Tab-separated table of C-alpha atoms in Angstrom:
chain	number	residue	atom	x	y	z
E	1	SER	CA	-3.481	-79.245	-54.380
E	2	ALA	CA	-5.795	-80.671	-57.018
E	3	VAL	CA	-6.799	-79.865	-60.551
E	4	ILE	CA	-10.571	-79.924	-60.796
E	5	SER	CA	-12.118	-79.572	-64.208
E	6	GLN	CA	-15.751	-78.595	-64.330
E	7	LYS	CA	-17.934	-78.211	-67.383
E	8	PRO	CA	-19.798	-76.546	-68.827
E	9	SER	CA	-18.395	-73.264	-67.550
E	10	ARG	CA	-21.648	-71.518	-68.303
E	11	ASP	CA	-24.991	-72.240	-69.941
E	12	ILE	CA	-28.269	-70.551	-70.653
E	13	CYS	CA	-31.205	-72.925	-70.415
E	14	GLN	CA	-34.925	-72.867	-70.942
E	15	ARG	CA	-37.395	-73.376	-68.146
E	16	GLY	CA	-38.382	-77.027	-67.693
E	17	THR	CA	-35.210	-78.511	-69.163
E	18	SER	CA	-32.355	-80.250	-67.349
E	19	LEU	CA	-28.613	-79.654	-67.303
E	20	THR	CA	-25.879	-82.057	-66.240
E	21	ILE	CA	-22.661	-80.604	-64.842
E	22	GLN	CA	-19.519	-82.708	-64.894
E	23	CYS	CA	-16.618	-82.605	-62.452
E	24	GLN	CA	-13.307	-84.379	-63.044
E	25	VAL	CA	-10.490	-84.480	-60.476
E	26	ASP	CA	-6.881	-85.344	-61.271
E	27	SER	CA	-6.538	-87.562	-58.181
E	28	GLN	CA	-8.691	-90.059	-56.351
E	29	VAL	CA	-10.838	-88.558	-53.610
E	30	THR	CA	-13.296	-90.153	-51.249
E	31	MET	CA	-15.814	-87.337	-51.057
E	32	MET	CA	-16.880	-84.758	-53.576
E	33	PHE	CA	-19.175	-81.897	-52.711
E	34	TRP	CA	-21.624	-79.903	-54.780
E	35	TYR	CA	-22.310	-76.296	-53.805
E	36	ARG	CA	-24.625	-73.614	-55.075
E	37	GLN	CA	-23.898	-69.903	-54.885
E	38	GLN	CA	-26.839	-67.707	-55.751
E	39	PRO	CA	-26.295	-64.051	-56.665
E	40	GLY	CA	-25.079	-62.056	-53.692
E	41	GLN	CA	-25.116	-65.103	-51.456
E	42	SER	CA	-22.498	-67.332	-49.921
E	43	LEU	CA	-21.957	-70.987	-50.616
E	44	THR	CA	-24.713	-73.491	-49.871
E	45	LEU	CA	-23.942	-77.187	-49.788
E	46	ILE	CA	-26.327	-79.187	-51.958
E	47	ALA	CA	-25.016	-82.682	-51.337
E	48	THR	CA	-22.007	-84.875	-50.680
E	49	ALA	CA	-21.227	-87.432	-53.369
E	50	ASN	CA	-19.632	-90.612	-52.029
E	51	GLN	CA	-18.307	-93.247	-54.361
E	52	GLY	CA	-20.212	-96.503	-54.037
E	53	SER	CA	-23.164	-95.121	-52.141
E	54	GLU	CA	-26.000	-92.685	-52.627
E	55	ALA	CA	-25.333	-89.010	-52.256
E	56	THR	CA	-26.171	-87.332	-48.974
E	57	TYR	CA	-28.430	-84.302	-49.484
E	58	GLU	CA	-28.656	-81.242	-47.279
E	59	SER	CA	-31.917	-79.890	-45.964
E	60	GLY	CA	-33.899	-78.273	-48.749
E	61	PHE	CA	-32.352	-80.317	-51.549
E	62	VAL	CA	-33.789	-83.555	-52.927
E	63	ILE	CA	-32.538	-86.247	-55.258
E	64	ASP	CA	-35.363	-85.802	-57.751
E	65	LYS	CA	-34.348	-82.210	-58.339
E	66	PHE	CA	-30.562	-82.647	-58.093
E	67	PRO	CA	-29.636	-86.229	-59.015
E	68	ILE	CA	-25.942	-86.960	-58.522
E	69	SER	CA	-23.757	-89.686	-59.948
E	70	ARG	CA	-20.374	-90.803	-58.602
E	71	PRO	CA	-19.201	-93.693	-60.784
E	72	ASN	CA	-15.579	-93.625	-59.580
E	73	LEU	CA	-13.147	-91.807	-57.304
E	74	THR	CA	-12.283	-89.063	-59.793
E	75	PHE	CA	-15.599	-88.108	-61.382
E	76	SER	CA	-19.064	-86.883	-60.453
E	77	THR	CA	-22.045	-85.273	-62.120
E	78	LEU	CA	-24.815	-83.062	-60.809
E	79	THR	CA	-28.033	-82.681	-62.767
E	80	VAL	CA	-30.305	-79.714	-62.261
E	81	SER	CA	-33.717	-81.043	-63.286
E	82	ASN	CA	-36.875	-79.303	-64.475
E	83	MET	CA	-35.160	-75.945	-64.171
E	84	SER	CA	-36.834	-72.700	-63.210
E	85	PRO	CA	-35.387	-69.167	-63.064
E	86	GLU	CA	-34.812	-69.682	-59.316
E	87	ASP	CA	-32.137	-72.252	-60.234
E	88	SER	CA	-30.027	-69.545	-61.840
E	89	SER	CA	-26.821	-69.730	-59.856
E	90	ILE	CA	-23.186	-70.718	-59.848
E	91	TYR	CA	-22.720	-74.429	-59.205
E	92	LEU	CA	-19.390	-75.572	-57.806
E	93	CYS	CA	-17.896	-78.979	-57.240
E	94	SER	CA	-15.232	-79.342	-54.595
E	95	VAL	CA	-12.998	-81.896	-52.933
E	96	VAL	CA	-11.182	-82.111	-49.626
E	97	LEU	CA	-7.467	-82.769	-49.681
E	98	GLY	CA	-4.525	-82.684	-47.337
E	99	ALA	CA	-3.963	-82.947	-43.617
E	100	ASN	CA	-5.860	-79.722	-43.016
E	101	GLU	CA	-8.707	-80.994	-45.174
E	102	LYS	CA	-8.641	-77.918	-47.352
E	103	LEU	CA	-11.498	-77.526	-49.751
E	104	PHE	CA	-10.545	-77.113	-53.391
E	105	PHE	CA	-13.079	-75.899	-55.918
E	106	GLY	CA	-13.707	-76.500	-59.569
E	107	SER	CA	-13.979	-73.473	-61.816
E	108	GLY	CA	-17.750	-73.369	-61.454
E	109	THR	CA	-20.751	-73.463	-63.776
E	110	GLN	CA	-22.667	-70.242	-64.291
E	111	LEU	CA	-26.263	-71.289	-65.018
E	112	SER	CA	-28.936	-68.894	-66.241
E	113	VAL	CA	-32.499	-70.149	-66.642
E	114	LEU	CA	-34.872	-68.143	-68.814
A	1	GLY	CA	-28.009	-72.600	-34.839
A	2	GLN	CA	-24.932	-71.724	-36.796
A	3	ASN	CA	-23.966	-68.143	-37.529
A	4	ILE	CA	-21.011	-66.383	-39.102
A	5	ASP	CA	-20.824	-62.608	-39.378
A	6	GLN	CA	-18.621	-60.590	-41.699
A	7	PRO	CA	-18.908	-57.004	-42.909
A	8	THR	CA	-20.670	-56.858	-46.249
A	9	GLU	CA	-18.377	-54.391	-47.952
A	10	MET	CA	-15.057	-52.661	-47.328
A	11	THR	CA	-13.048	-50.126	-49.283
A	12	ALA	CA	-9.332	-49.485	-49.048
A	13	THR	CA	-6.557	-47.727	-50.931
A	14	GLU	CA	-3.787	-49.346	-52.905
A	15	GLY	CA	-0.707	-49.835	-50.733
A	16	ALA	CA	-2.652	-49.669	-47.482
A	17	ILE	CA	-3.504	-52.339	-44.895
A	18	VAL	CA	-7.009	-53.701	-44.364
A	19	GLN	CA	-8.419	-56.017	-41.707
A	20	ILE	CA	-11.509	-58.119	-42.437
A	21	ASN	CA	-13.211	-59.448	-39.335
A	22	CYS	CA	-15.224	-62.619	-38.880
A	23	THR	CA	-17.169	-63.644	-35.785
A	24	TYR	CA	-18.832	-66.991	-35.390
A	25	GLN	CA	-21.293	-68.800	-33.153
A	26	THR	CA	-21.390	-72.479	-34.030
A	27	SER	CA	-22.319	-75.709	-32.295
A	28	GLY	CA	-18.710	-76.843	-32.497
A	29	PHE	CA	-15.386	-75.762	-33.912
A	30	ASN	CA	-12.523	-77.537	-35.597
A	31	GLY	CA	-10.925	-74.773	-37.618
A	32	LEU	CA	-11.531	-71.635	-39.645
A	33	PHE	CA	-10.863	-71.061	-43.327
A	34	TRP	CA	-10.434	-67.904	-45.334
A	35	TYR	CA	-11.074	-68.024	-49.061
A	36	GLN	CA	-10.716	-65.390	-51.756
A	37	GLN	CA	-13.237	-65.224	-54.585
A	38	HIS	CA	-12.891	-62.935	-57.588
A	39	ALA	CA	-16.044	-62.049	-59.463
A	40	GLY	CA	-17.161	-64.888	-61.707
A	41	GLU	CA	-14.541	-67.285	-60.382
A	42	ALA	CA	-14.401	-70.112	-57.854
A	43	PRO	CA	-13.102	-69.515	-54.323
A	44	THR	CA	-9.406	-70.120	-53.723
A	45	PHE	CA	-7.817	-71.116	-50.429
A	46	LEU	CA	-6.000	-68.449	-48.396
A	47	SER	CA	-5.550	-69.769	-44.861
A	48	TYR	CA	-6.659	-72.248	-42.252
A	49	ASN	CA	-6.412	-71.580	-38.493
A	50	VAL	CA	-6.894	-74.240	-35.866
A	51	LEU	CA	-4.984	-72.782	-32.920
A	52	ASP	CA	-5.166	-69.312	-31.406
A	53	GLY	CA	-2.774	-66.734	-32.744
A	54	LEU	CA	-1.540	-65.121	-35.897
A	55	GLU	CA	-0.350	-66.980	-38.978
A	56	GLU	CA	1.504	-64.989	-41.595
A	57	LYS	CA	1.806	-65.921	-45.231
A	58	GLY	CA	3.345	-63.223	-47.376
A	59	ARG	CA	1.087	-60.191	-47.606
A	60	PHE	CA	-1.779	-62.069	-45.984
A	61	SER	CA	-2.104	-62.966	-42.288
A	62	SER	CA	-4.931	-64.625	-40.408
A	63	PHE	CA	-5.683	-64.451	-36.704
A	64	LEU	CA	-7.874	-66.654	-34.540
A	65	SER	CA	-9.224	-66.379	-31.013
A	66	ARG	CA	-11.282	-69.442	-30.197
A	67	SER	CA	-12.397	-68.127	-26.805
A	68	LYS	CA	-13.849	-65.028	-28.450
A	69	GLY	CA	-15.228	-66.738	-31.547
A	70	TYR	CA	-13.294	-64.271	-33.649
A	71	SER	CA	-10.939	-64.232	-36.593
A	72	TYR	CA	-9.544	-61.635	-38.923
A	73	LEU	CA	-7.762	-61.596	-42.236
A	74	LEU	CA	-5.091	-58.923	-42.607
A	75	LEU	CA	-4.036	-57.824	-46.063
A	76	LYS	CA	-0.916	-55.668	-46.355
A	77	GLU	CA	0.453	-53.611	-49.233
A	78	LEU	CA	-2.866	-53.804	-50.980
A	79	GLN	CA	-2.888	-54.237	-54.732
A	80	MET	CA	-5.686	-53.676	-57.197
A	81	LYS	CA	-5.872	-57.421	-57.812
A	82	ASP	CA	-6.884	-57.891	-54.157
A	83	SER	CA	-10.321	-56.522	-55.024
A	84	ALA	CA	-12.464	-59.592	-54.398
A	85	SER	CA	-14.868	-61.206	-51.971
A	86	TYR	CA	-13.321	-62.796	-48.864
A	87	LEU	CA	-15.186	-65.721	-47.356
A	88	CYS	CA	-14.861	-66.960	-43.794
A	89	ALA	CA	-15.857	-70.570	-43.110
A	90	VAL	CA	-15.868	-72.673	-39.927
A	91	THR	CA	-15.396	-76.427	-39.959
A	92	LEU	CA	-17.377	-78.478	-37.488
A	93	PRO	CA	-15.942	-81.475	-35.665
A	94	TYR	CA	-16.921	-84.898	-36.946
A	95	SER	CA	-18.981	-85.578	-33.837
A	96	ASN	CA	-21.259	-82.683	-34.805
A	97	ALA	CA	-21.250	-83.249	-38.520
A	98	GLY	CA	-21.621	-86.980	-38.780
A	99	ASN	CA	-19.529	-88.733	-41.357
A	100	ASN	CA	-18.930	-85.685	-43.480
A	101	ARG	CA	-16.930	-82.710	-42.289
A	102	LYS	CA	-19.208	-79.710	-42.702
A	103	LEU	CA	-18.301	-76.108	-43.328
A	104	ILE	CA	-20.422	-73.182	-42.249
A	105	TRP	CA	-19.903	-70.266	-44.616
A	106	GLY	CA	-20.172	-66.564	-44.007
A	107	LEU	CA	-21.747	-64.358	-46.673
A	108	GLY	CA	-18.402	-62.878	-47.605
A	109	THR	CA	-16.859	-59.415	-47.494
A	110	SER	CA	-16.572	-57.575	-50.781
A	111	LEU	CA	-13.312	-55.608	-50.770
A	112	ALA	CA	-12.751	-52.799	-53.246
A	113	VAL	CA	-9.179	-51.520	-53.604
A	114	ASN	CA	-8.981	-48.055	-55.096
A	115	PRO	CA	-5.919	-46.449	-56.694
């Protein structure tokens, strides 16, 4: 398994501002994933963060809105830019580990935009 | 397209057995995950099925039928702490997903365990 530390755990932000979420893993991993879970919804993949290359974004998500950094094999950040109330959600970082490629999640960031 | 169906909500009684079903129609299949998610928390891994059949792990068991596109999660001797959302997710083969292994997530089944 992996210990994945994510912060902040929750934040309340004003419309138009930006928030950067940090994710630290206790082991080196090739890929880190950023998910969003809106109220009453399942998990939606935002992007895959690969060390040494640009993040790969899923349909409907763009780098200008969700810039991602991956400076090394244990750390990544996701920024939610120019926030609106529609960005209110839980944001989760995750990594794949093990032969079965199980997905392990950070504790999540509960974001509320006013 | 990709589609995973799970019941939205289920209710059961403490000490009983409950079966949560998941059916999927996806462009490929490599395996199927079950995750548990308590309110306000991140999902935690329960099981991963690749081959047909039943896999038992304590009070939880997971079944897969690849030919039918069907899986279920069986919870025995239910406890109050089992009240949570249960998420079914299918992994696609690399040939379908490119360089990154992709998961297709169901919307989750909210299970309420009553005393």
